PDB file of C-alpha atoms in Angstrom:
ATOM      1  CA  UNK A   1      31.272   4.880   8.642  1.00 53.00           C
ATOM      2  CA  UNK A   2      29.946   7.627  11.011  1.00 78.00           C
ATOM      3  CA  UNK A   3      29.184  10.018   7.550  1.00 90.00           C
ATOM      4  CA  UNK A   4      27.729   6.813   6.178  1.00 89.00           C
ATOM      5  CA  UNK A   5      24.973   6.540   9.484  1.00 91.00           C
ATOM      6  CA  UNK A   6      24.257  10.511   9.827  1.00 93.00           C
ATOM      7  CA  UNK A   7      22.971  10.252   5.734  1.00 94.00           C
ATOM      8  CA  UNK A   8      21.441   7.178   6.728  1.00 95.00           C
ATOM      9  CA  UNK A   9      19.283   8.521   9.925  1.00 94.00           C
ATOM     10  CA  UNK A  10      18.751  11.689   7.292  1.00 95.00           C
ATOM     11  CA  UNK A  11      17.214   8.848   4.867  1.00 95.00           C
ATOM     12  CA  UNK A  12      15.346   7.287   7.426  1.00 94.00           C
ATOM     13  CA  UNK A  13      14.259  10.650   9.752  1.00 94.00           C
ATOM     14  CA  UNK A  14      12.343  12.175   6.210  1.00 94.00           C
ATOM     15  CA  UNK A  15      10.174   9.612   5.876  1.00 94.00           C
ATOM     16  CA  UNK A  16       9.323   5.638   7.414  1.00 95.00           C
ATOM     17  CA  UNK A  17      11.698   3.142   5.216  1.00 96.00           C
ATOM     18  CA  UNK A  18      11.727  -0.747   5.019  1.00 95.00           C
ATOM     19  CA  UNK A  19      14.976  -2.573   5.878  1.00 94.00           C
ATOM     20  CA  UNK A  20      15.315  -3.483   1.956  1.00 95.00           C
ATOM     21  CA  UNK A  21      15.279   0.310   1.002  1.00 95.00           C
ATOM     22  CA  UNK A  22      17.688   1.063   3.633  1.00 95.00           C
ATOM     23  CA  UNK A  23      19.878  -1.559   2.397  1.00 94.00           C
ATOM     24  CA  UNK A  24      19.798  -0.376  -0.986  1.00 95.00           C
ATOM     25  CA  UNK A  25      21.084   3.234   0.547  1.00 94.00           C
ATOM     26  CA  UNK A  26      23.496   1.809   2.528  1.00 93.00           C
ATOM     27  CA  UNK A  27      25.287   0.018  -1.085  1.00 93.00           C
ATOM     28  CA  UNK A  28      24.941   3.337  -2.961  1.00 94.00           C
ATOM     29  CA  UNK A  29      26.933   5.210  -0.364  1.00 92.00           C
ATOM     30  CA  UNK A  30      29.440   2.511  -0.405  1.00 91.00           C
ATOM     31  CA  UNK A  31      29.079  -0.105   2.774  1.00 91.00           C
ATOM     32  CA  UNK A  32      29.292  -3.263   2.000  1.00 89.00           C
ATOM     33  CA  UNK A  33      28.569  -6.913   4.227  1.00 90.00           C
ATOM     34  CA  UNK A  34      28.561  -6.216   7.974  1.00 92.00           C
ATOM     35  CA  UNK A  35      29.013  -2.578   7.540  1.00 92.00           C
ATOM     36  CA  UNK A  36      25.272  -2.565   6.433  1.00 93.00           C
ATOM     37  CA  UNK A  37      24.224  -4.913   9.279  1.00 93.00           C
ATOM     38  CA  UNK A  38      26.004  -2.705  11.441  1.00 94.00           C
ATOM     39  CA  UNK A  39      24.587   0.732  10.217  1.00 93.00           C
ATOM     40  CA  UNK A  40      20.699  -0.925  10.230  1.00 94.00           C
ATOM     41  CA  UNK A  41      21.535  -2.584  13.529  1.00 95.00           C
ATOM     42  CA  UNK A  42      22.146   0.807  14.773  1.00 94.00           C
ATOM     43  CA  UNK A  43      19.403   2.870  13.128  1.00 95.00           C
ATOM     44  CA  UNK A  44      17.285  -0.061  14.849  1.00 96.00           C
ATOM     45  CA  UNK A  45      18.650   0.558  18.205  1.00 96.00           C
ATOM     46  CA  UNK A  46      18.331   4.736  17.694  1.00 95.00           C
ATOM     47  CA  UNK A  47      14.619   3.943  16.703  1.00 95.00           C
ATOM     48  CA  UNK A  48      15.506   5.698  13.291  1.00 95.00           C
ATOM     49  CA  UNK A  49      14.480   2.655  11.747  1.00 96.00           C
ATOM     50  CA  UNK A  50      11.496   0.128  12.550  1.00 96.00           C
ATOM     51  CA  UNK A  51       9.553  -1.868  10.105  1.00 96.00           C
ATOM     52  CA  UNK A  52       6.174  -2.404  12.023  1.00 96.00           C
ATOM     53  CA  UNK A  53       6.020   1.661  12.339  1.00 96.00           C
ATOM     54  CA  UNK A  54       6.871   1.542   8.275  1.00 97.00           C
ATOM     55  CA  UNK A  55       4.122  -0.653   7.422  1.00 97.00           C
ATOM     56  CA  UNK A  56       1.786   1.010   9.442  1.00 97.00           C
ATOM     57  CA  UNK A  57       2.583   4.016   7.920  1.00 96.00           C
ATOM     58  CA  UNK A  58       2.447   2.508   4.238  1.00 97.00           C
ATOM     59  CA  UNK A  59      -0.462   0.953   4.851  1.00 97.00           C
ATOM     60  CA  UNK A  60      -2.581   3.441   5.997  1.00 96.00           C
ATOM     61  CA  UNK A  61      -1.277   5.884   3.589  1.00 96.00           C
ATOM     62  CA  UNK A  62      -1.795   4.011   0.686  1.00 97.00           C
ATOM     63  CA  UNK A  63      -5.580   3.423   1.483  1.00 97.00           C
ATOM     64  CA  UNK A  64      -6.173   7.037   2.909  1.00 96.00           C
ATOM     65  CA  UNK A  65      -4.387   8.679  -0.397  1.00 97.00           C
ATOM     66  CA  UNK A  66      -4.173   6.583  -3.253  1.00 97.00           C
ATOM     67  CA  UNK A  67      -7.482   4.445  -2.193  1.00 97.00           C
ATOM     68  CA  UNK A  68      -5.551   1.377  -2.586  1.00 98.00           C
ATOM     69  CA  UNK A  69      -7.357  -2.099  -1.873  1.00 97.00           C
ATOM     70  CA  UNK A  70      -5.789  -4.725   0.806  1.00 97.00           C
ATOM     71  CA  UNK A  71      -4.579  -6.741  -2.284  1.00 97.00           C
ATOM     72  CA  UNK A  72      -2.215  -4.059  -3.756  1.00 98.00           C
ATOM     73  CA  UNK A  73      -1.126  -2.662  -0.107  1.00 97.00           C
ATOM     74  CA  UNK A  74      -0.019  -6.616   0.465  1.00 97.00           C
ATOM     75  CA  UNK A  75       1.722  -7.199  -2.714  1.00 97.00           C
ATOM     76  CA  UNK A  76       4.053  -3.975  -2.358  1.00 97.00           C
ATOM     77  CA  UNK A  77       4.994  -4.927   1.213  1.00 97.00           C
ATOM     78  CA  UNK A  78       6.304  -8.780   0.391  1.00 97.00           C
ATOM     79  CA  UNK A  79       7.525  -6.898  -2.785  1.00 97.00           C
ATOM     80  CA  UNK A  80       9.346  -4.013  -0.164  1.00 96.00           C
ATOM     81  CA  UNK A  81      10.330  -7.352   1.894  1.00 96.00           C
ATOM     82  CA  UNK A  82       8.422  -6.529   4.560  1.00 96.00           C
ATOM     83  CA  UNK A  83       8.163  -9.598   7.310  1.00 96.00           C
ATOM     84  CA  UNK A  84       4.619 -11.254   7.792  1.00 96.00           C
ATOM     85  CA  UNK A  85       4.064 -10.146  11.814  1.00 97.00           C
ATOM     86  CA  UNK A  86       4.856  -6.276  10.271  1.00 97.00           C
ATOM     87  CA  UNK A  87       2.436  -6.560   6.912  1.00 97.00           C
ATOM     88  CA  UNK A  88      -0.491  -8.244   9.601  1.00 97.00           C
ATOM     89  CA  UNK A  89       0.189  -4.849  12.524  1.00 96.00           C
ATOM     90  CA  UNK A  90       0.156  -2.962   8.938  1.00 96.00           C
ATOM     91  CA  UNK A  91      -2.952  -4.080   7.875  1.00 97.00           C
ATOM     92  CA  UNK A  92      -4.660  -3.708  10.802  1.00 96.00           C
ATOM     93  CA  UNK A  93      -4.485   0.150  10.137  1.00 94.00           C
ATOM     94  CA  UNK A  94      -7.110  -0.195   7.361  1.00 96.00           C
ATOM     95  CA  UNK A  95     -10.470   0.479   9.130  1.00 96.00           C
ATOM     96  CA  UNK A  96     -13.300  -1.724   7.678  1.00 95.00           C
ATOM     97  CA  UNK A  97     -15.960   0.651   7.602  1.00 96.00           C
ATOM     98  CA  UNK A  98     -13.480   3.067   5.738  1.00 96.00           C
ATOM     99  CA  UNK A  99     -12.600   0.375   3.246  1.00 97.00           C
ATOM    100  CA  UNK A 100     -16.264  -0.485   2.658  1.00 96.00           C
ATOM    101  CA  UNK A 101     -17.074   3.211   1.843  1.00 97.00           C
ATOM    102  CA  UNK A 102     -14.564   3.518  -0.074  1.00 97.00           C
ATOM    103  CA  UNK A 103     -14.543   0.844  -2.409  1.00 97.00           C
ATOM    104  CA  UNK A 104     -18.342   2.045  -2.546  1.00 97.00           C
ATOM    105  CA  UNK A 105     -17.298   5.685  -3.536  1.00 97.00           C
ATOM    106  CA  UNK A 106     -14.632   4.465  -6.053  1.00 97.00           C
ATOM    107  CA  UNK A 107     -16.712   1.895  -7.595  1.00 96.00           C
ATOM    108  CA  UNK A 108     -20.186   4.418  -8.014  1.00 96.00           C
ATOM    109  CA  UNK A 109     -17.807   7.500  -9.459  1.00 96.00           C
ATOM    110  CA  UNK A 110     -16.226   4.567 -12.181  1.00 96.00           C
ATOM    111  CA  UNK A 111     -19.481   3.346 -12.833  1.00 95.00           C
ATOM    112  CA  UNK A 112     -20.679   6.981 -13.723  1.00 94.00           C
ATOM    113  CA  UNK A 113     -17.864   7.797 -15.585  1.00 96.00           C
ATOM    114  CA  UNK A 114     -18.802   5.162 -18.110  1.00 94.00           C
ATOM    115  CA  UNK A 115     -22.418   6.293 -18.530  1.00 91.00           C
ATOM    116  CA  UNK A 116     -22.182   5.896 -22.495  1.00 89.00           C
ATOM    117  CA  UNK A 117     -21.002   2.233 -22.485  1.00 90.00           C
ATOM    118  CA  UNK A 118     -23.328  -0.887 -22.582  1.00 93.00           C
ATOM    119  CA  UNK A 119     -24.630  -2.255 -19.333  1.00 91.00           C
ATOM    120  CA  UNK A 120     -22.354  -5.333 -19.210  1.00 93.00           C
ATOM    121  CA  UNK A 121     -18.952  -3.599 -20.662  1.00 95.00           C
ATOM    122  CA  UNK A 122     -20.011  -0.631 -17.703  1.00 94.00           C
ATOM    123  CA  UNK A 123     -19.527  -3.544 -15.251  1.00 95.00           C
ATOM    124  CA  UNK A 124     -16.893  -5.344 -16.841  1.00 96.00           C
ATOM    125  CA  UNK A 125     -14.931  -1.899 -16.753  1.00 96.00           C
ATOM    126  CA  UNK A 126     -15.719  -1.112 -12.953  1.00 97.00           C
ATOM    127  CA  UNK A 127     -14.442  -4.079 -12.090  1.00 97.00           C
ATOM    128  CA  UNK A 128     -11.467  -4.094 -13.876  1.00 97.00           C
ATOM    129  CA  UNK A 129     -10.358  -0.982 -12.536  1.00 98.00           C
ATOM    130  CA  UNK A 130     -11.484  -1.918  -8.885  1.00 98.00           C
ATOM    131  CA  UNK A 131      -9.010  -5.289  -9.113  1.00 97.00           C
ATOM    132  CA  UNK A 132      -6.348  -2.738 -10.124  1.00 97.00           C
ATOM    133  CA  UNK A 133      -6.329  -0.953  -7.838  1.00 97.00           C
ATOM    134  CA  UNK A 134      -6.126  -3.658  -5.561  1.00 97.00           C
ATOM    135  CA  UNK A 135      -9.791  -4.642  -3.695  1.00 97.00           C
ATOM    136  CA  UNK A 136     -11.482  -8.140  -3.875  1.00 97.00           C
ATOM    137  CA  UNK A 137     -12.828  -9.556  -6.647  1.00 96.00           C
ATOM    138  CA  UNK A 138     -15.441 -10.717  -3.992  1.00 94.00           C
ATOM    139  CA  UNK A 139     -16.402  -7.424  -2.556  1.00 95.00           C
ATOM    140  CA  UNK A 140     -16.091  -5.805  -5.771  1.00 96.00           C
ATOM    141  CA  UNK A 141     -18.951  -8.016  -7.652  1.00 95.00           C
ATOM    142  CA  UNK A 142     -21.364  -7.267  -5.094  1.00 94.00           C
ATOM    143  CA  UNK A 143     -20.474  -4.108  -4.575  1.00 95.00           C
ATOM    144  CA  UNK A 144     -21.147  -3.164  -8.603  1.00 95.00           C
ATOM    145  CA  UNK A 145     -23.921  -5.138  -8.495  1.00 93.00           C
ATOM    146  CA  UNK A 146     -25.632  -2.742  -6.225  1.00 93.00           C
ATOM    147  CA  UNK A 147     -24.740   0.182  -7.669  1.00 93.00           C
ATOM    148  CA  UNK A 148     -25.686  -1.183 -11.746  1.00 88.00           C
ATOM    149  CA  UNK A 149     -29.033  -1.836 -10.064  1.00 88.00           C
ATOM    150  CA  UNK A 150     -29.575   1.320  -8.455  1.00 81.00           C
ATOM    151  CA  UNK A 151     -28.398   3.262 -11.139  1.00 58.00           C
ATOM    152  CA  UNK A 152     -30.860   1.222 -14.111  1.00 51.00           C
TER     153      UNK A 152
END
């Protein structure tokens, strides 16, 4: 068990994990039923472990790195099983002014990229990749509006 918990905190020290990824580790080195309760019970208690702090972490990363929209960031924390108090605190690390900007920047470097398309498959296009990558299909119609206007 002890060998089993030092690999753990190892897992957990290199980088902010969700309870259902430290689960997973905890069946491929070999603990099963209240062993792994026991082991995340205890990385809990050392602090090696601590879902808010993860989702925090995920969140703002995501957005800061990968310029991913709150839609995307949400779906891969109820995918990661994260609860709904730590995906809200998570959230919450997404500044609205940053998210604004860049959904702006995104959306006018798309839009550009597509200068020898038609005017409506430009648009169409922009948007689709701005829902993939995870913003609101509100923000993101008003947002290409602007820019297909100020670019005509």
């Amino acid at each position: 068990m002890t060998s089993a918990i030092l690999k753990l905190r190892h897992y957990c020290a290199y980088q902010e994990r969700c309870h259902s990824e430290v689960k997973s580790k905890c069946f491929e080195l070999g603990l099963r039923g209240e062993e792994i309760d026991e082991a995340i019970a205890a990385l809990i208690a050392d602090n090696f472990l601590n879902e808010e702090r993860f989702a925090k972490a995920f969140a703002g990363g995501k957005f800061r790195t990968k310029h991913w929209g709150r839609k995307k960031i949400l779906m891969e924390l109820k995918q990661r099983q994260v609860s709904a108090y730590c995906i809200k605190k998570g959230m919450e690390e997404i500044d609205a002014e940053d998210y604004d900007k860049t959904l702006y920047t995104l959306a006018e470097k798309k839009y550009a990229s597509l200068k020898g398309e038609q005017y409506l498959k430009r648009k169409y296009k922009t948007m689709q990749y701005l829902l993939q990558k995870g913003y609101e299909p509100e923000f993101i119609q008003d947002t290409v509006e602007q820019i297909a206007k100020g670019g005509e």
